[in-house]
Amino acid sequence: MPELYIVYCVDTEGPLYEPLTETFNRIEQIFGLKIEPNRENLLKIQNRMLNLNGLEDEAALVCDPHLLNYNDTWGKIDTMLNKVMDADFRIKFKDHNGKGIVYNWHCVDHVGFETNERRRDLGYGNVFNYYENKIRETGSEDKIHWHFHPVSFNREAHISATSYDLSYPILHQIITRRVIDNNWFPTVNRAGFHTIRQDSNLFLEQWIPFDFSNQSEYQPADIKQKDLSDGRFGDWRRAPLEWKPYNPDYSDYQSIGNMNRFSTKCLNVGTRLRLLTEFEISKAFELANTEGKAILSFTNHDVRDMSKDIEKTYTAIFRIAKQFKNVKIYHCDAVEAMQAYLYDRDDAINNRIKLNYQWHDSESSKKLYVEAVNGKVFGSQPYLSIKTNENNYYHDNLDEVKKDKIWSYTFDRFTLNLNNIQKVKIAANDRYGNCSIVECGKLKDS
Ligand SMILES: [Zn+2]
């Protein structure tokens, strides 16, 4: 029987505060309309009572009370999570196995910023640690995945930027710390600001096998929102429309090509663009029906009350499901869905990546050897993470000893002094989305 895997990704960013002036700045930025920022004008815009030369509906959408009702403290987020992560809430929408809703928390780190007008929780791992605790506390099966916001020139924590090239030191600091401190390595990407560019296309291909970022639409809305025209912030106009994964092309992330990672479609709920419509949901069911399987995925943010969006989205999915009675629905973790869609389960288990290490000590050099003792690394080598006694974190590349099998790293005057190293870890995914992370004990251990 046909199967439809439902993957709910949440761009997980912690609290966000929005002063009234910022809402009006956005109106100006999007529509070029300069309006006196006050409560009265906001209400007028929301009720389409202000003459905006034909932009009344679009402006009202941007100022939708639901969109402006931000969770601006961890306390508010916690209250919301207590509701949506509760087993009784999840089970309202049972899948074929009787399982309730599963969330994929794509946690961001707000780092590299100098100003923070929107009161983000700045610091390495703050959002990740909060959600890891929450998952443990609620005994849920939810998974944490990857989300990264490139840093803007003015280093304001709420300004969207798209270049990985300009953010590499921060990007590697985050991953290195996540491996060392949390024993976690990214397997599934949700693009920051929905945007992939050529630099992130190549970066993902090196490390991360799955990507839920394609936002192509069957019926793109005719938007008058200037901040989003010409493919700014998420250009998916040429990307595959169907609800299934594709391999991107080396020179164009939107084209089907021969890269190794899989990218799949994931539309928005509870925002103002690229929305998961009922038509899109039907297309996912149709595809499952004709091809035997499909992945229906959608995303929103923890900065707003997700519960309304969840009820609305799952109600629509389950209503449409009645027209496709033979399609079985499964709530999935993102990796689970990709594995079920792409691979044989036994292959994914038997070829599971497993790393191991060995230290070699001689007069002239102290070397770490890393080996893939089972399976094959996704990308070209494992990710090396190092923490020094001064609590500095470093990532570096490995020398290739035997292609796809053995790598080495030499601790000497060209790199780091091994006597000053507190911790070394290696991490890698395989193409199935399995992950191996190993702490390389000190020299004496090997
Ligand atoms: Zn984001």
Tab-separated table of C-alpha atoms and ligand atoms in Angstrom:
chain	number	residue	atom	x	y	z
A	1	MET	CA	0.000	0.000	0.000
A	2	PRO	CA	1.243	3.528	-0.762
A	3	GLU	CA	2.960	5.390	2.066
A	4	LEU	CA	3.146	9.100	2.849
A	5	TYR	CA	5.839	10.210	5.278
A	6	ILE	CA	4.956	13.375	7.176
A	7	VAL	CA	7.954	15.416	8.327
A	8	TYR	CA	7.360	18.486	10.443
A	9	CYS	CA	10.498	20.640	10.619
A	10	VAL	CA	10.633	23.561	13.021
A	11	ASP	CA	13.154	26.364	12.489
A	12	THR	CA	14.024	26.527	16.163
A	13	GLU	CA	15.422	29.857	17.252
A	14	GLY	CA	14.245	30.598	20.792
A	15	PRO	CA	12.586	33.854	21.885
A	16	LEU	CA	12.205	36.895	19.639
A	17	TYR	CA	11.042	40.334	20.627
A	18	GLU	CA	9.543	42.818	18.162
A	19	PRO	CA	9.057	46.496	19.049
A	20	LEU	CA	6.293	48.315	17.186
A	21	THR	CA	8.806	50.455	15.263
A	22	GLU	CA	10.328	47.284	13.815
A	23	THR	CA	6.942	46.154	12.434
A	24	PHE	CA	6.622	49.502	10.623
A	25	ASN	CA	10.237	49.301	9.407
A	26	ARG	CA	9.306	45.996	7.813
A	27	ILE	CA	6.245	47.527	6.142
A	28	GLU	CA	8.506	50.207	4.685
A	29	GLN	CA	11.112	47.683	3.591
A	30	ILE	CA	8.560	45.396	1.924
A	31	PHE	CA	6.171	47.882	0.359
A	32	GLY	CA	8.056	51.183	0.379
A	33	LEU	CA	5.306	52.668	2.585
A	34	LYS	CA	6.335	55.091	5.308
A	35	ILE	CA	3.656	55.036	8.021
A	36	GLU	CA	3.757	56.611	11.476
A	37	PRO	CA	4.472	53.709	13.886
A	38	ASN	CA	1.693	53.566	16.458
A	39	ARG	CA	-0.936	51.103	17.726
A	40	GLU	CA	-3.779	52.898	15.978
A	41	ASN	CA	-2.144	52.626	12.557
A	42	LEU	CA	-1.294	48.983	13.190
A	43	LEU	CA	-4.935	48.214	13.930
A	44	LYS	CA	-5.995	50.101	10.793
A	45	ILE	CA	-3.569	48.103	8.657
A	46	GLN	CA	-4.765	44.857	10.213
A	47	ASN	CA	-8.388	45.803	9.447
A	48	ARG	CA	-7.577	47.139	5.963
A	49	MET	CA	-8.840	50.588	7.042
A	50	LEU	CA	-5.792	52.511	5.847
A	51	ASN	CA	-5.608	53.458	2.173
A	52	LEU	CA	-2.424	51.832	0.863
A	53	ASN	CA	-3.063	52.107	-2.871
A	54	GLY	CA	-4.065	48.512	-3.446
A	55	LEU	CA	-1.604	46.974	-0.979
A	56	GLU	CA	-4.157	46.726	1.854
A	57	ASP	CA	-4.513	42.942	1.707
A	58	GLU	CA	-0.783	42.214	1.494
A	59	ALA	CA	0.013	44.678	4.289
A	60	ALA	CA	-2.701	43.132	6.460
A	61	LEU	CA	-1.100	39.730	5.861
A	62	VAL	CA	2.309	40.980	7.000
A	63	CYS	CA	0.691	42.473	10.129
A	64	ASP	CA	-1.507	39.474	10.907
A	65	PRO	CA	-1.950	39.442	14.720
A	66	HIS	CA	-0.946	35.774	14.781
A	67	LEU	CA	2.333	36.570	12.994
A	68	LEU	CA	3.090	39.468	15.343
A	69	ASN	CA	2.325	37.535	18.490
A	70	TYR	CA	5.908	36.528	19.222
A	71	ASN	CA	7.124	34.297	22.006
A	72	ASP	CA	9.533	36.882	23.366
A	73	THR	CA	10.745	34.956	26.437
A	74	TRP	CA	11.790	31.377	27.115
A	75	GLY	CA	8.876	31.261	29.564
A	76	LYS	CA	6.396	31.788	26.724
A	77	ILE	CA	8.136	29.230	24.544
A	78	ASP	CA	8.088	26.781	27.424
A	79	THR	CA	4.341	27.243	27.905
A	80	MET	CA	3.759	26.625	24.207
A	81	LEU	CA	5.996	23.556	24.188
A	82	ASN	CA	4.280	22.111	27.240
A	83	LYS	CA	1.148	22.160	25.139
A	84	VAL	CA	2.379	20.939	21.754
A	85	MET	CA	4.879	18.390	23.085
A	86	ASP	CA	2.310	16.829	25.371
A	87	ALA	CA	1.457	13.241	24.419
A	88	ASP	CA	-2.300	13.970	24.518
A	89	PHE	CA	-1.854	16.817	22.037
A	90	ARG	CA	0.330	14.788	19.675
A	91	ILE	CA	-1.976	11.790	19.648
A	92	LYS	CA	-4.947	13.809	18.382
A	93	PHE	CA	-3.544	13.078	14.920
A	94	LYS	CA	-2.667	9.378	14.915
A	95	ASP	CA	-0.688	7.880	12.047
A	96	HIS	CA	-1.035	4.372	10.598
A	97	ASN	CA	0.923	2.912	13.526
A	98	GLY	CA	-1.112	4.816	16.099
A	99	LYS	CA	1.773	7.207	16.716
A	100	GLY	CA	1.278	10.938	17.393
A	101	ILE	CA	2.955	13.991	15.831
A	102	VAL	CA	6.755	14.015	15.650
A	103	TYR	CA	8.743	17.260	15.595
A	104	ASN	CA	12.115	17.863	14.012
A	105	TRP	CA	13.724	20.740	15.911
A	106	HIS	CA	16.246	22.467	13.633
A	107	CYS	CA	18.153	24.415	16.271
A	108	VAL	CA	20.123	27.540	15.398
A	109	ASP	CA	22.994	29.164	17.338
A	110	HIS	CA	22.801	32.949	17.533
A	111	VAL	CA	26.502	33.764	17.414
A	112	GLY	CA	28.805	36.202	15.644
A	113	PHE	CA	26.488	39.139	16.324
A	114	GLU	CA	27.297	42.475	17.917
A	115	THR	CA	23.858	44.024	18.345
A	116	ASN	CA	20.677	42.314	19.451
A	117	GLU	CA	17.705	44.648	19.212
A	118	ARG	CA	15.310	41.721	18.969
A	119	ARG	CA	16.543	40.095	22.184
A	120	ARG	CA	17.643	36.796	20.744
A	121	ASP	CA	19.321	34.367	23.136
A	122	LEU	CA	22.909	34.843	21.979
A	123	GLY	CA	25.524	32.161	22.604
A	124	TYR	CA	26.758	28.786	21.467
A	125	GLY	CA	24.352	25.928	22.053
A	126	ASN	CA	21.738	27.914	24.003
A	127	VAL	CA	18.818	26.906	21.805
A	128	PHE	CA	20.163	23.389	21.302
A	129	ASN	CA	20.640	22.770	25.039
A	130	TYR	CA	17.200	24.065	25.861
A	131	TYR	CA	15.515	21.755	23.352
A	132	GLU	CA	17.661	18.773	24.246
A	133	ASN	CA	16.498	19.163	27.846
A	134	LYS	CA	12.904	19.642	26.779
A	135	ILE	CA	12.952	16.479	24.670
A	136	ARG	CA	14.420	14.550	27.605
A	137	GLU	CA	11.973	16.086	30.073
A	138	THR	CA	8.941	15.164	27.951
A	139	GLY	CA	10.307	11.716	27.072
A	140	SER	CA	9.597	12.358	23.404
A	141	GLU	CA	11.128	10.791	20.290
A	142	ASP	CA	11.694	14.163	18.604
A	143	LYS	CA	15.043	14.768	16.941
A	144	ILE	CA	17.293	17.819	16.785
A	145	HIS	CA	18.602	18.832	13.380
A	146	TRP	CA	20.605	21.616	11.727
A	147	HIS	CA	19.725	25.234	10.998
A	148	PHE	CA	22.268	27.991	10.361
A	149	HIS	CA	21.925	31.749	9.959
A	150	PRO	CA	24.834	33.306	8.070
A	151	VAL	CA	26.056	36.524	9.686
A	152	SER	CA	25.278	39.909	8.112
A	153	PHE	CA	27.792	42.734	7.575
A	154	ASN	CA	26.308	44.844	10.363
A	155	ARG	CA	26.307	41.874	12.756
A	156	GLU	CA	22.761	42.531	13.956
A	157	ALA	CA	21.269	39.291	15.234
A	158	HIS	CA	18.044	39.648	13.288
A	159	ILE	CA	19.336	40.676	9.878
A	160	SER	CA	19.158	37.906	7.288
A	161	ALA	CA	22.308	37.056	5.367
A	162	THR	CA	22.884	34.254	2.897
A	163	SER	CA	26.626	33.697	2.489
A	164	TYR	CA	28.270	30.660	4.029
A	165	ASP	CA	31.588	31.853	2.547
A	166	LEU	CA	31.533	34.909	4.793
A	167	SER	CA	30.522	32.902	7.863
A	168	TYR	CA	32.859	29.895	7.795
A	169	PRO	CA	34.757	30.570	11.067
A	170	ILE	CA	31.468	30.803	12.966
A	171	LEU	CA	29.912	27.896	11.143
A	172	HIS	CA	32.827	25.627	12.077
A	173	GLN	CA	32.896	26.904	15.656
A	174	ILE	CA	29.259	25.865	16.027
A	175	ILE	CA	29.737	22.408	14.543
A	176	THR	CA	32.990	21.773	16.416
A	177	ARG	CA	31.405	22.709	19.742
A	178	ARG	CA	28.332	20.640	18.987
A	179	VAL	CA	30.496	17.569	18.351
A	180	ILE	CA	32.739	18.122	21.406
A	181	ASP	CA	30.141	19.401	23.892
A	182	ASN	CA	26.958	17.626	22.785
A	183	ASN	CA	28.200	14.565	20.934
A	184	TRP	CA	26.048	15.675	18.009
A	185	PHE	CA	26.783	16.177	14.304
A	186	PRO	CA	24.352	17.572	11.696
A	187	THR	CA	22.581	15.112	9.407
A	188	VAL	CA	19.574	17.087	8.138
A	189	ASN	CA	19.634	20.711	6.970
A	190	ARG	CA	16.856	23.299	6.945
A	191	ALA	CA	18.267	26.315	5.148
A	192	GLY	CA	18.472	29.539	7.152
A	193	PHE	CA	16.100	32.115	5.619
A	194	HIS	CA	15.097	29.275	3.242
A	195	THR	CA	18.146	30.157	1.187
A	196	ILE	CA	20.682	27.906	-0.467
A	197	ARG	CA	23.403	29.505	-2.601
A	198	GLN	CA	26.337	27.969	-4.391
A	199	ASP	CA	28.580	28.187	-1.322
A	200	SER	CA	26.090	26.413	0.941
A	201	ASN	CA	25.307	23.944	-1.867
A	202	LEU	CA	28.952	22.834	-1.788
A	203	PHE	CA	29.242	22.944	2.005
A	204	LEU	CA	26.228	20.693	2.532
A	205	GLU	CA	27.569	18.246	-0.031
A	206	GLN	CA	30.702	17.865	2.035
A	207	TRP	CA	28.981	16.894	5.311
A	208	ILE	CA	25.181	16.689	5.415
A	209	PRO	CA	23.302	14.009	3.425
A	210	PHE	CA	19.733	15.330	3.723
A	211	ASP	CA	18.211	18.740	3.122
A	212	PHE	CA	14.608	19.854	3.679
A	213	SER	CA	14.828	23.240	1.992
A	214	ASN	CA	13.224	23.068	-1.464
A	215	GLN	CA	10.302	25.521	-1.497
A	216	SER	CA	9.104	25.219	-5.075
A	217	GLU	CA	5.347	25.725	-5.481
A	218	TYR	CA	2.810	24.350	-7.935
A	219	GLN	CA	0.865	27.597	-7.732
A	220	PRO	CA	3.255	30.391	-6.727
A	221	ALA	CA	1.391	33.393	-5.354
A	222	ASP	CA	1.678	36.661	-7.201
A	223	ILE	CA	3.448	38.509	-4.415
A	224	LYS	CA	3.904	42.241	-4.207
A	225	GLN	CA	6.306	41.918	-1.287
A	226	LYS	CA	9.406	43.667	-2.599
A	227	ASP	CA	11.767	42.089	-0.082
A	228	LEU	CA	11.190	38.693	-1.686
A	229	SER	CA	11.264	39.512	-5.406
A	230	ASP	CA	13.851	38.132	-7.853
A	231	GLY	CA	14.537	35.111	-5.685
A	232	ARG	CA	15.825	37.032	-2.688
A	233	PHE	CA	15.657	34.863	0.464
A	234	GLY	CA	14.834	31.460	-0.901
A	235	ASP	CA	14.943	31.057	-4.654
A	236	TRP	CA	13.261	27.774	-5.537
A	237	ARG	CA	11.494	28.888	-8.705
A	238	ARG	CA	13.205	26.297	-10.922
A	239	ALA	CA	13.413	23.455	-8.401
A	240	PRO	CA	11.504	20.151	-8.748
A	241	LEU	CA	7.847	20.465	-7.801
A	242	GLU	CA	7.093	16.929	-6.727
A	243	TRP	CA	6.986	15.838	-3.104
A	244	LYS	CA	10.039	13.633	-3.295
A	245	PRO	CA	13.813	13.972	-2.838
A	246	TYR	CA	16.225	14.835	-5.662
A	247	ASN	CA	19.998	15.027	-6.024
A	248	PRO	CA	21.002	18.631	-6.744
A	249	ASP	CA	23.430	19.635	-9.481
A	250	TYR	CA	26.992	20.814	-8.713
A	251	SER	CA	26.482	24.187	-10.347
A	252	ASP	CA	22.789	24.615	-9.557
A	253	TYR	CA	21.154	23.464	-6.325
A	254	GLN	CA	17.734	23.839	-7.989
A	255	SER	CA	18.422	21.420	-10.852
A	256	ILE	CA	18.428	17.663	-10.657
A	257	GLY	CA	22.048	16.567	-10.960
A	258	ASN	CA	24.598	14.148	-9.650
A	259	MET	CA	25.442	15.439	-6.194
A	260	ASN	CA	25.271	12.821	-3.469
A	261	ARG	CA	22.982	14.523	-0.994
A	262	PHE	CA	19.198	14.497	-1.248
A	263	SER	CA	17.134	17.634	-1.101
A	264	THR	CA	13.389	17.476	-0.606
A	265	LYS	CA	10.455	19.835	-0.571
A	266	CYS	CA	9.329	21.588	2.611
A	267	LEU	CA	6.794	24.446	2.488
A	268	ASN	CA	5.851	26.986	5.166
A	269	VAL	CA	2.959	27.081	7.576
A	270	GLY	CA	1.918	30.106	9.634
A	271	THR	CA	3.744	32.776	7.664
A	272	ARG	CA	3.286	35.005	4.615
A	273	LEU	CA	4.890	33.157	1.744
A	274	ARG	CA	5.470	29.780	0.064
A	275	LEU	CA	2.668	28.223	2.054
A	276	LEU	CA	1.589	24.622	2.352
A	277	THR	CA	-1.799	24.875	0.647
A	278	GLU	CA	-4.457	22.168	0.487
A	279	PHE	CA	-3.611	21.815	-3.195
A	280	GLU	CA	0.025	21.048	-2.294
A	281	ILE	CA	-1.078	18.505	0.312
A	282	SER	CA	-3.270	16.799	-2.312
A	283	LYS	CA	-0.315	16.656	-4.709
A	284	ALA	CA	1.713	14.809	-2.053
A	285	PHE	CA	-1.075	12.258	-1.587
A	286	GLU	CA	-1.438	11.897	-5.363
A	287	LEU	CA	2.269	11.219	-5.734
A	288	ALA	CA	2.194	8.618	-2.950
A	289	ASN	CA	-0.775	7.041	-4.666
A	290	THR	CA	0.854	6.827	-8.100
A	291	GLU	CA	4.459	6.089	-7.095
A	292	GLY	CA	3.855	4.203	-3.845
A	293	LYS	CA	5.570	6.761	-1.616
A	294	ALA	CA	6.121	10.488	-1.048
A	295	ILE	CA	7.419	12.850	1.640
A	296	LEU	CA	5.148	15.678	2.769
A	297	SER	CA	7.132	18.186	4.799
A	298	PHE	CA	6.470	21.633	6.231
A	299	THR	CA	8.104	24.100	8.548
A	300	ASN	CA	7.378	26.921	10.924
A	301	HIS	CA	9.055	28.732	13.809
A	302	ASP	CA	9.022	28.342	17.562
A	303	VAL	CA	8.841	32.145	17.884
A	304	ARG	CA	5.080	32.002	17.316
A	305	ASP	CA	2.346	29.964	18.932
A	306	MET	CA	2.727	26.812	16.868
A	307	SER	CA	-0.358	25.098	18.274
A	308	LYS	CA	-2.798	26.945	15.978
A	309	ASP	CA	-0.725	26.141	12.897
A	310	ILE	CA	-0.364	22.526	13.955
A	311	GLU	CA	-4.108	22.008	14.459
A	312	LYS	CA	-4.885	23.685	11.142
A	313	THR	CA	-2.234	21.847	9.120
A	314	TYR	CA	-2.860	18.350	10.467
A	315	THR	CA	-6.622	18.812	10.260
A	316	ALA	CA	-6.216	19.607	6.556
A	317	ILE	CA	-3.871	16.653	5.996
A	318	PHE	CA	-6.208	14.201	7.701
A	319	ARG	CA	-9.228	15.593	5.887
A	320	ILE	CA	-7.520	15.226	2.495
A	321	ALA	CA	-6.357	11.743	3.536
A	322	LYS	CA	-9.995	10.651	3.423
A	323	GLN	CA	-9.883	11.042	-0.369
A	324	PHE	CA	-6.859	8.722	-0.484
A	325	LYS	CA	-7.982	5.934	1.821
A	326	ASN	CA	-5.320	3.482	0.621
A	327	VAL	CA	-2.412	5.840	1.421
A	328	LYS	CA	-0.873	5.064	4.804
A	329	ILE	CA	0.339	8.085	6.775
A	330	TYR	CA	3.435	7.978	8.992
A	331	HIS	CA	4.718	10.713	11.323
A	332	CYS	CA	8.484	10.651	10.853
A	333	ASP	CA	11.770	12.004	11.965
A	334	ALA	CA	13.454	13.563	8.903
A	335	VAL	CA	16.112	10.830	8.716
A	336	GLU	CA	13.563	8.068	9.132
A	337	ALA	CA	11.493	9.503	6.241
A	338	MET	CA	14.476	9.818	3.897
A	339	GLN	CA	15.637	6.295	4.771
A	340	ALA	CA	12.171	4.851	4.218
A	341	TYR	CA	11.812	6.682	0.911
A	342	LEU	CA	15.289	6.068	-0.503
A	343	TYR	CA	16.795	2.934	0.927
A	344	ASP	CA	16.337	-0.651	1.909
A	345	ARG	CA	16.220	-0.869	5.703
A	346	ASP	CA	18.711	-3.736	5.911
A	347	ASP	CA	21.196	-1.860	3.703
A	348	ALA	CA	20.931	1.162	5.971
A	349	ILE	CA	21.638	-1.017	9.013
A	350	ASN	CA	24.335	-3.271	7.575
A	351	ASN	CA	26.296	-0.447	5.932
A	352	ARG	CA	26.039	1.835	8.932
A	353	ILE	CA	29.072	4.103	9.236
A	354	LYS	CA	31.381	3.278	12.127
A	355	LEU	CA	34.555	5.239	12.800
A	356	ASN	CA	37.496	4.196	14.899
A	357	TYR	CA	40.835	5.757	15.754
A	358	GLN	CA	44.407	4.993	16.724
A	359	TRP	CA	47.198	7.179	18.055
A	360	HIS	CA	50.748	6.782	16.751
A	361	ASP	CA	53.494	8.230	18.847
A	362	SER	CA	57.075	8.622	17.669
A	363	GLU	CA	60.018	10.937	18.316
A	364	SER	CA	59.203	13.017	15.273
A	365	SER	CA	55.401	13.147	15.295
A	366	LYS	CA	52.228	12.411	17.167
A	367	LYS	CA	49.542	11.278	14.812
A	368	LEU	CA	45.887	10.427	15.015
A	369	TYR	CA	44.674	7.813	12.527
A	370	VAL	CA	40.981	7.658	11.764
A	371	GLU	CA	39.387	4.720	10.012
A	372	ALA	CA	35.935	3.952	8.619
A	373	VAL	CA	35.758	0.387	9.972
A	374	ASN	CA	32.259	-0.100	8.586
A	375	GLY	CA	30.293	1.741	5.922
A	376	LYS	CA	31.367	4.750	3.899
A	377	VAL	CA	31.618	8.381	4.940
A	378	PHE	CA	29.222	10.854	3.310
A	379	GLY	CA	31.384	13.565	1.732
A	380	SER	CA	35.106	12.929	1.540
A	381	GLN	CA	36.278	12.621	5.125
A	382	PRO	CA	35.209	12.633	8.782
A	383	TYR	CA	34.858	15.935	10.629
A	384	LEU	CA	37.680	16.597	13.082
A	385	SER	CA	36.892	18.579	16.254
A	386	ILE	CA	39.492	19.611	18.832
A	387	LYS	CA	39.239	21.346	22.206
A	388	THR	CA	42.349	22.739	23.905
A	389	ASN	CA	43.103	23.122	27.599
A	390	GLU	CA	42.344	26.847	27.233
A	391	ASN	CA	38.848	25.874	26.051
A	392	ASN	CA	39.467	26.932	22.466
A	393	TYR	CA	37.764	24.885	19.780
A	394	TYR	CA	39.300	23.975	16.418
A	395	HIS	CA	38.251	22.163	13.304
A	396	ASP	CA	40.820	21.120	10.742
A	397	ASN	CA	40.932	18.826	7.728
A	398	LEU	CA	42.528	15.391	7.794
A	399	ASP	CA	45.235	13.987	5.544
A	400	GLU	CA	43.974	11.212	3.315
A	401	VAL	CA	45.934	8.002	3.878
A	402	LYS	CA	43.688	5.602	1.990
A	403	LYS	CA	40.762	7.028	0.048
A	404	ASP	CA	37.370	6.599	1.748
A	405	LYS	CA	38.971	4.435	4.423
A	406	ILE	CA	41.836	5.909	6.478
A	407	TRP	CA	42.794	9.473	7.346
A	408	SER	CA	45.370	11.012	9.669
A	409	TYR	CA	46.084	14.193	11.578
A	410	THR	CA	49.500	15.213	12.814
A	411	PHE	CA	49.874	17.217	16.002
A	412	ASP	CA	53.081	19.235	15.658
A	413	ARG	CA	54.332	22.796	15.319
A	414	PHE	CA	52.326	23.250	12.113
A	415	THR	CA	49.063	22.426	13.877
A	416	LEU	CA	48.543	22.099	17.636
A	417	ASN	CA	50.628	20.776	20.489
A	418	LEU	CA	49.102	17.527	21.682
A	419	ASN	CA	50.101	18.277	25.281
A	420	ASN	CA	47.684	21.166	25.184
A	421	ILE	CA	44.711	19.180	23.897
A	422	GLN	CA	41.767	18.443	26.163
A	423	LYS	CA	39.544	16.543	23.765
A	424	VAL	CA	39.512	15.242	20.174
A	425	LYS	CA	36.454	13.858	18.444
A	426	ILE	CA	35.714	12.661	14.940
A	427	ALA	CA	32.257	12.568	13.368
A	428	ALA	CA	30.725	11.492	10.062
A	429	ASN	CA	27.426	10.622	8.467
A	430	ASP	CA	26.865	8.019	5.810
A	431	ARG	CA	24.514	8.433	2.860
A	432	TYR	CA	21.741	6.663	4.805
A	433	GLY	CA	21.789	9.385	7.449
A	434	ASN	CA	23.472	7.209	10.089
A	435	CYS	CA	26.014	9.094	12.165
A	436	SER	CA	29.162	7.962	13.964
A	437	ILE	CA	30.862	10.149	16.574
A	438	VAL	CA	33.903	8.904	18.432
A	439	GLU	CA	35.952	10.497	21.170
A	440	CYS	CA	39.612	9.792	20.534
A	441	GLY	CA	41.055	9.080	23.968
A	442	LYS	CA	44.534	10.293	24.766
A	443	LEU	CA	47.675	8.599	23.422
A	444	LYS	CA	47.979	6.222	26.339
A	445	ASP	CA	44.588	4.674	25.508
A	446	SER	CA	45.677	3.173	22.224
B	1	ZN	ZN	15.932	30.656	10.625
